[in-house]
Amino acid sequence: MQPHNVIVTVAVKPPPLLELCLSRNVPVALDNHDEADGYLSMLAARGDGAPPAPVALRIASQNDAIAPTRFGMSVPDWLEWLDTRNVSALLFEGVHFHLHGYSPHNRAIVVDEALQFIDALRQRGHRPSLSTWAGASP
């Protein structure tokens, strides 16, 4: 299987797993600022000349109709993070989200948020091309 056909979405990503992803060019779904900053630090240690690491940013809906999740961050939080970091070592492949339950209405809400986030990433010069989700599906 080609590395670009896999995405690592596990909640806990120990450094050896992230190193393996980097060595094989496998996209990683980043969950929060701390994890993303740690990944940037790991990338900085590789030195210049390495290709950007493919990532997806995991979003958590801020809509009151959606049950809270421990996975991901809100779109505004991710945009603030993007706007305050040098993210040139990252290749933003897309957006990932996790949902509980089976509500098609809730899925539509979060898909809409994901599409708006993809638009915001593109406005910042990135070229995301995927949206993935996890959790129960109808």
PDB file of C-alpha atoms in Angstrom:
ATOM      1  CA  MET A   1       0.000   0.000   0.000  1.00  0.00           C
ATOM      2  CA  GLN A   2       1.239   3.468  -0.843  1.00  0.00           C
ATOM      3  CA  PRO A   3       1.915   5.775   2.139  1.00  0.00           C
ATOM      4  CA  HIS A   4      -0.430   8.452   0.815  1.00  0.00           C
ATOM      5  CA  ASN A   5      -3.299   5.934   1.054  1.00  0.00           C
ATOM      6  CA  VAL A   6      -2.907   5.710   4.843  1.00  0.00           C
ATOM      7  CA  ILE A   7      -3.538   8.298   7.540  1.00  0.00           C
ATOM      8  CA  VAL A   8      -2.603   7.887  11.199  1.00  0.00           C
ATOM      9  CA  THR A   9      -5.491   9.046  13.383  1.00  0.00           C
ATOM     10  CA  VAL A  10      -4.750   7.387  16.732  1.00  0.00           C
ATOM     11  CA  ALA A  11      -5.258   9.606  19.769  1.00  0.00           C
ATOM     12  CA  VAL A  12      -1.840   8.919  21.302  1.00  0.00           C
ATOM     13  CA  LYS A  13       1.082   9.257  18.926  1.00  0.00           C
ATOM     14  CA  PRO A  14       4.368   8.398  20.653  1.00  0.00           C
ATOM     15  CA  PRO A  15       7.574   9.775  19.093  1.00  0.00           C
ATOM     16  CA  PRO A  16       8.584   6.425  17.519  1.00  0.00           C
ATOM     17  CA  LEU A  17       5.265   6.318  15.654  1.00  0.00           C
ATOM     18  CA  LEU A  18       5.702   9.894  14.443  1.00  0.00           C
ATOM     19  CA  GLU A  19       9.281   9.127  13.350  1.00  0.00           C
ATOM     20  CA  LEU A  20       8.011   6.130  11.386  1.00  0.00           C
ATOM     21  CA  CYS A  21       5.357   8.299   9.735  1.00  0.00           C
ATOM     22  CA  LEU A  22       8.011  10.846   8.807  1.00  0.00           C
ATOM     23  CA  SER A  23      10.352   8.214   7.396  1.00  0.00           C
ATOM     24  CA  ARG A  24       7.567   6.740   5.236  1.00  0.00           C
ATOM     25  CA  ASN A  25       5.802  10.014   4.361  1.00  0.00           C
ATOM     26  CA  VAL A  26       2.543   8.862   5.979  1.00  0.00           C
ATOM     27  CA  PRO A  27       0.045  11.614   6.846  1.00  0.00           C
ATOM     28  CA  VAL A  28      -0.729  12.189  10.524  1.00  0.00           C
ATOM     29  CA  ALA A  29      -3.928  13.696  11.942  1.00  0.00           C
ATOM     30  CA  LEU A  30      -2.825  16.274  14.503  1.00  0.00           C
ATOM     31  CA  ASP A  31      -5.188  16.782  17.447  1.00  0.00           C
ATOM     32  CA  ASN A  32      -4.114  19.940  19.253  1.00  0.00           C
ATOM     33  CA  HIS A  33      -1.563  22.734  19.572  1.00  0.00           C
ATOM     34  CA  ASP A  34       0.777  20.759  21.812  1.00  0.00           C
ATOM     35  CA  GLU A  35       0.890  17.806  19.464  1.00  0.00           C
ATOM     36  CA  ALA A  36       1.289  20.039  16.404  1.00  0.00           C
ATOM     37  CA  ASP A  37       4.046  22.099  18.047  1.00  0.00           C
ATOM     38  CA  GLY A  38       5.823  18.891  19.062  1.00  0.00           C
ATOM     39  CA  TYR A  39       5.631  17.626  15.503  1.00  0.00           C
ATOM     40  CA  LEU A  40       7.043  20.921  14.224  1.00  0.00           C
ATOM     41  CA  SER A  41       9.935  20.575  16.687  1.00  0.00           C
ATOM     42  CA  MET A  42      10.558  17.039  15.481  1.00  0.00           C
ATOM     43  CA  LEU A  43      10.582  18.296  11.900  1.00  0.00           C
ATOM     44  CA  ALA A  44      12.986  21.124  12.766  1.00  0.00           C
ATOM     45  CA  ALA A  45      15.415  18.552  14.173  1.00  0.00           C
ATOM     46  CA  ARG A  46      15.479  16.839  10.746  1.00  0.00           C
ATOM     47  CA  GLY A  47      17.067  19.937   9.275  1.00  0.00           C
ATOM     48  CA  ASP A  48      16.502  21.837   6.076  1.00  0.00           C
ATOM     49  CA  GLY A  49      16.003  20.036   2.812  1.00  0.00           C
ATOM     50  CA  ALA A  50      13.524  17.464   4.092  1.00  0.00           C
ATOM     51  CA  PRO A  51      10.196  17.437   2.269  1.00  0.00           C
ATOM     52  CA  PRO A  52       7.207  18.848   4.136  1.00  0.00           C
ATOM     53  CA  ALA A  53       5.444  16.298   6.332  1.00  0.00           C
ATOM     54  CA  PRO A  54       1.866  15.502   5.285  1.00  0.00           C
ATOM     55  CA  VAL A  55      -0.739  16.201   7.971  1.00  0.00           C
ATOM     56  CA  ALA A  56      -4.448  16.603   8.511  1.00  0.00           C
ATOM     57  CA  LEU A  57      -5.828  18.779  11.275  1.00  0.00           C
ATOM     58  CA  ARG A  58      -8.509  17.155  13.413  1.00  0.00           C
ATOM     59  CA  ILE A  59     -11.423  19.491  14.052  1.00  0.00           C
ATOM     60  CA  ALA A  60     -13.957  19.400  16.852  1.00  0.00           C
ATOM     61  CA  SER A  61     -17.326  20.978  16.189  1.00  0.00           C
ATOM     62  CA  GLN A  62     -18.341  23.999  18.209  1.00  0.00           C
ATOM     63  CA  ASN A  63     -22.000  23.531  17.309  1.00  0.00           C
ATOM     64  CA  ASP A  64     -24.193  23.055  20.393  1.00  0.00           C
ATOM     65  CA  ALA A  65     -26.096  20.252  18.624  1.00  0.00           C
ATOM     66  CA  ILE A  66     -22.930  18.123  18.502  1.00  0.00           C
ATOM     67  CA  ALA A  67     -21.805  16.163  21.556  1.00  0.00           C
ATOM     68  CA  PRO A  68     -18.377  17.312  22.778  1.00  0.00           C
ATOM     69  CA  THR A  69     -15.407  15.195  21.763  1.00  0.00           C
ATOM     70  CA  ARG A  70     -11.955  14.874  23.270  1.00  0.00           C
ATOM     71  CA  PHE A  71     -10.504  14.696  19.768  1.00  0.00           C
ATOM     72  CA  GLY A  72      -9.411  17.747  17.806  1.00  0.00           C
ATOM     73  CA  MET A  73      -9.827  21.498  18.195  1.00  0.00           C
ATOM     74  CA  SER A  74     -12.228  24.081  16.872  1.00  0.00           C
ATOM     75  CA  VAL A  75     -11.654  25.613  13.471  1.00  0.00           C
ATOM     76  CA  PRO A  76     -10.985  29.085  14.994  1.00  0.00           C
ATOM     77  CA  ASP A  77      -8.371  27.559  17.332  1.00  0.00           C
ATOM     78  CA  TRP A  78      -6.621  25.835  14.421  1.00  0.00           C
ATOM     79  CA  LEU A  79      -6.690  29.000  12.313  1.00  0.00           C
ATOM     80  CA  GLU A  80      -5.136  30.986  15.171  1.00  0.00           C
ATOM     81  CA  TRP A  81      -2.432  28.323  15.485  1.00  0.00           C
ATOM     82  CA  LEU A  82      -1.748  28.397  11.729  1.00  0.00           C
ATOM     83  CA  ASP A  83      -1.535  32.176  11.702  1.00  0.00           C
ATOM     84  CA  THR A  84       0.998  32.294  14.551  1.00  0.00           C
ATOM     85  CA  ARG A  85       3.446  29.554  13.506  1.00  0.00           C
ATOM     86  CA  ASN A  86       5.916  28.915  10.727  1.00  0.00           C
ATOM     87  CA  VAL A  87       4.250  25.852   9.237  1.00  0.00           C
ATOM     88  CA  SER A  88       6.380  25.559   6.106  1.00  0.00           C
ATOM     89  CA  ALA A  89       7.578  22.110   7.269  1.00  0.00           C
ATOM     90  CA  LEU A  90       4.005  20.806   7.039  1.00  0.00           C
ATOM     91  CA  LEU A  91       1.976  19.811   4.007  1.00  0.00           C
ATOM     92  CA  PHE A  92      -1.701  20.230   4.874  1.00  0.00           C
ATOM     93  CA  GLU A  93      -3.371  17.277   3.178  1.00  0.00           C
ATOM     94  CA  GLY A  94      -6.760  17.926   4.709  1.00  0.00           C
ATOM     95  CA  VAL A  95      -9.120  17.766   7.648  1.00  0.00           C
ATOM     96  CA  HIS A  96     -10.126  14.936   9.964  1.00  0.00           C
ATOM     97  CA  PHE A  97     -12.947  14.744  12.504  1.00  0.00           C
ATOM     98  CA  HIS A  98     -14.395  12.276  14.989  1.00  0.00           C
ATOM     99  CA  LEU A  99     -18.078  11.969  15.870  1.00  0.00           C
ATOM    100  CA  HIS A 100     -20.147   9.940  18.274  1.00  0.00           C
ATOM    101  CA  GLY A 101     -23.570   8.614  17.401  1.00  0.00           C
ATOM    102  CA  TYR A 102     -25.335   8.119  14.108  1.00  0.00           C
ATOM    103  CA  SER A 103     -27.174  11.375  13.369  1.00  0.00           C
ATOM    104  CA  PRO A 104     -27.037  12.285   9.662  1.00  0.00           C
ATOM    105  CA  HIS A 105     -27.914  15.875  10.664  1.00  0.00           C
ATOM    106  CA  ASN A 106     -24.889  16.086  12.971  1.00  0.00           C
ATOM    107  CA  ARG A 107     -22.650  14.624  10.278  1.00  0.00           C
ATOM    108  CA  ALA A 108     -23.852  17.262   7.834  1.00  0.00           C
ATOM    109  CA  ILE A 109     -23.051  20.012  10.340  1.00  0.00           C
ATOM    110  CA  VAL A 110     -19.477  18.816  10.810  1.00  0.00           C
ATOM    111  CA  VAL A 111     -18.941  18.127   7.099  1.00  0.00           C
ATOM    112  CA  ASP A 112     -19.964  21.739   6.474  1.00  0.00           C
ATOM    113  CA  GLU A 113     -17.460  22.911   9.131  1.00  0.00           C
ATOM    114  CA  ALA A 114     -14.761  20.764   7.525  1.00  0.00           C
ATOM    115  CA  LEU A 115     -15.462  22.228   4.081  1.00  0.00           C
ATOM    116  CA  GLN A 116     -15.329  25.770   5.471  1.00  0.00           C
ATOM    117  CA  PHE A 117     -12.008  24.919   7.136  1.00  0.00           C
ATOM    118  CA  ILE A 118     -10.657  23.567   3.851  1.00  0.00           C
ATOM    119  CA  ASP A 119     -11.665  26.863   2.211  1.00  0.00           C
ATOM    120  CA  ALA A 120      -9.829  28.780   4.971  1.00  0.00           C
ATOM    121  CA  LEU A 121      -6.728  26.631   4.476  1.00  0.00           C
ATOM    122  CA  ARG A 122      -6.816  27.329   0.743  1.00  0.00           C
ATOM    123  CA  GLN A 123      -7.157  31.052   1.400  1.00  0.00           C
ATOM    124  CA  ARG A 124      -3.897  30.764   3.359  1.00  0.00           C
ATOM    125  CA  GLY A 125      -2.145  29.147   0.388  1.00  0.00           C
ATOM    126  CA  HIS A 126      -2.459  25.490   1.390  1.00  0.00           C
ATOM    127  CA  ARG A 127      -3.840  22.793  -0.907  1.00  0.00           C
ATOM    128  CA  PRO A 128      -5.850  20.320   1.174  1.00  0.00           C
ATOM    129  CA  SER A 129      -7.417  17.525  -0.818  1.00  0.00           C
ATOM    130  CA  LEU A 130      -9.001  15.174   1.705  1.00  0.00           C
ATOM    131  CA  SER A 131     -11.511  14.989   4.485  1.00  0.00           C
ATOM    132  CA  THR A 132     -11.658  11.912   6.710  1.00  0.00           C
ATOM    133  CA  TRP A 133     -13.822  11.013   9.660  1.00  0.00           C
ATOM    134  CA  ALA A 134     -13.897   8.487  12.437  1.00  0.00           C
ATOM    135  CA  GLY A 135     -16.479   7.287  14.906  1.00  0.00           C
ATOM    136  CA  ALA A 136     -19.822   5.673  14.415  1.00  0.00           C
ATOM    137  CA  SER A 137     -21.333   5.922  10.996  1.00  0.00           C
ATOM    138  CA  PRO A 138     -24.955   5.331   9.993  1.00  0.00           C
TER     139      PRO A 138
END
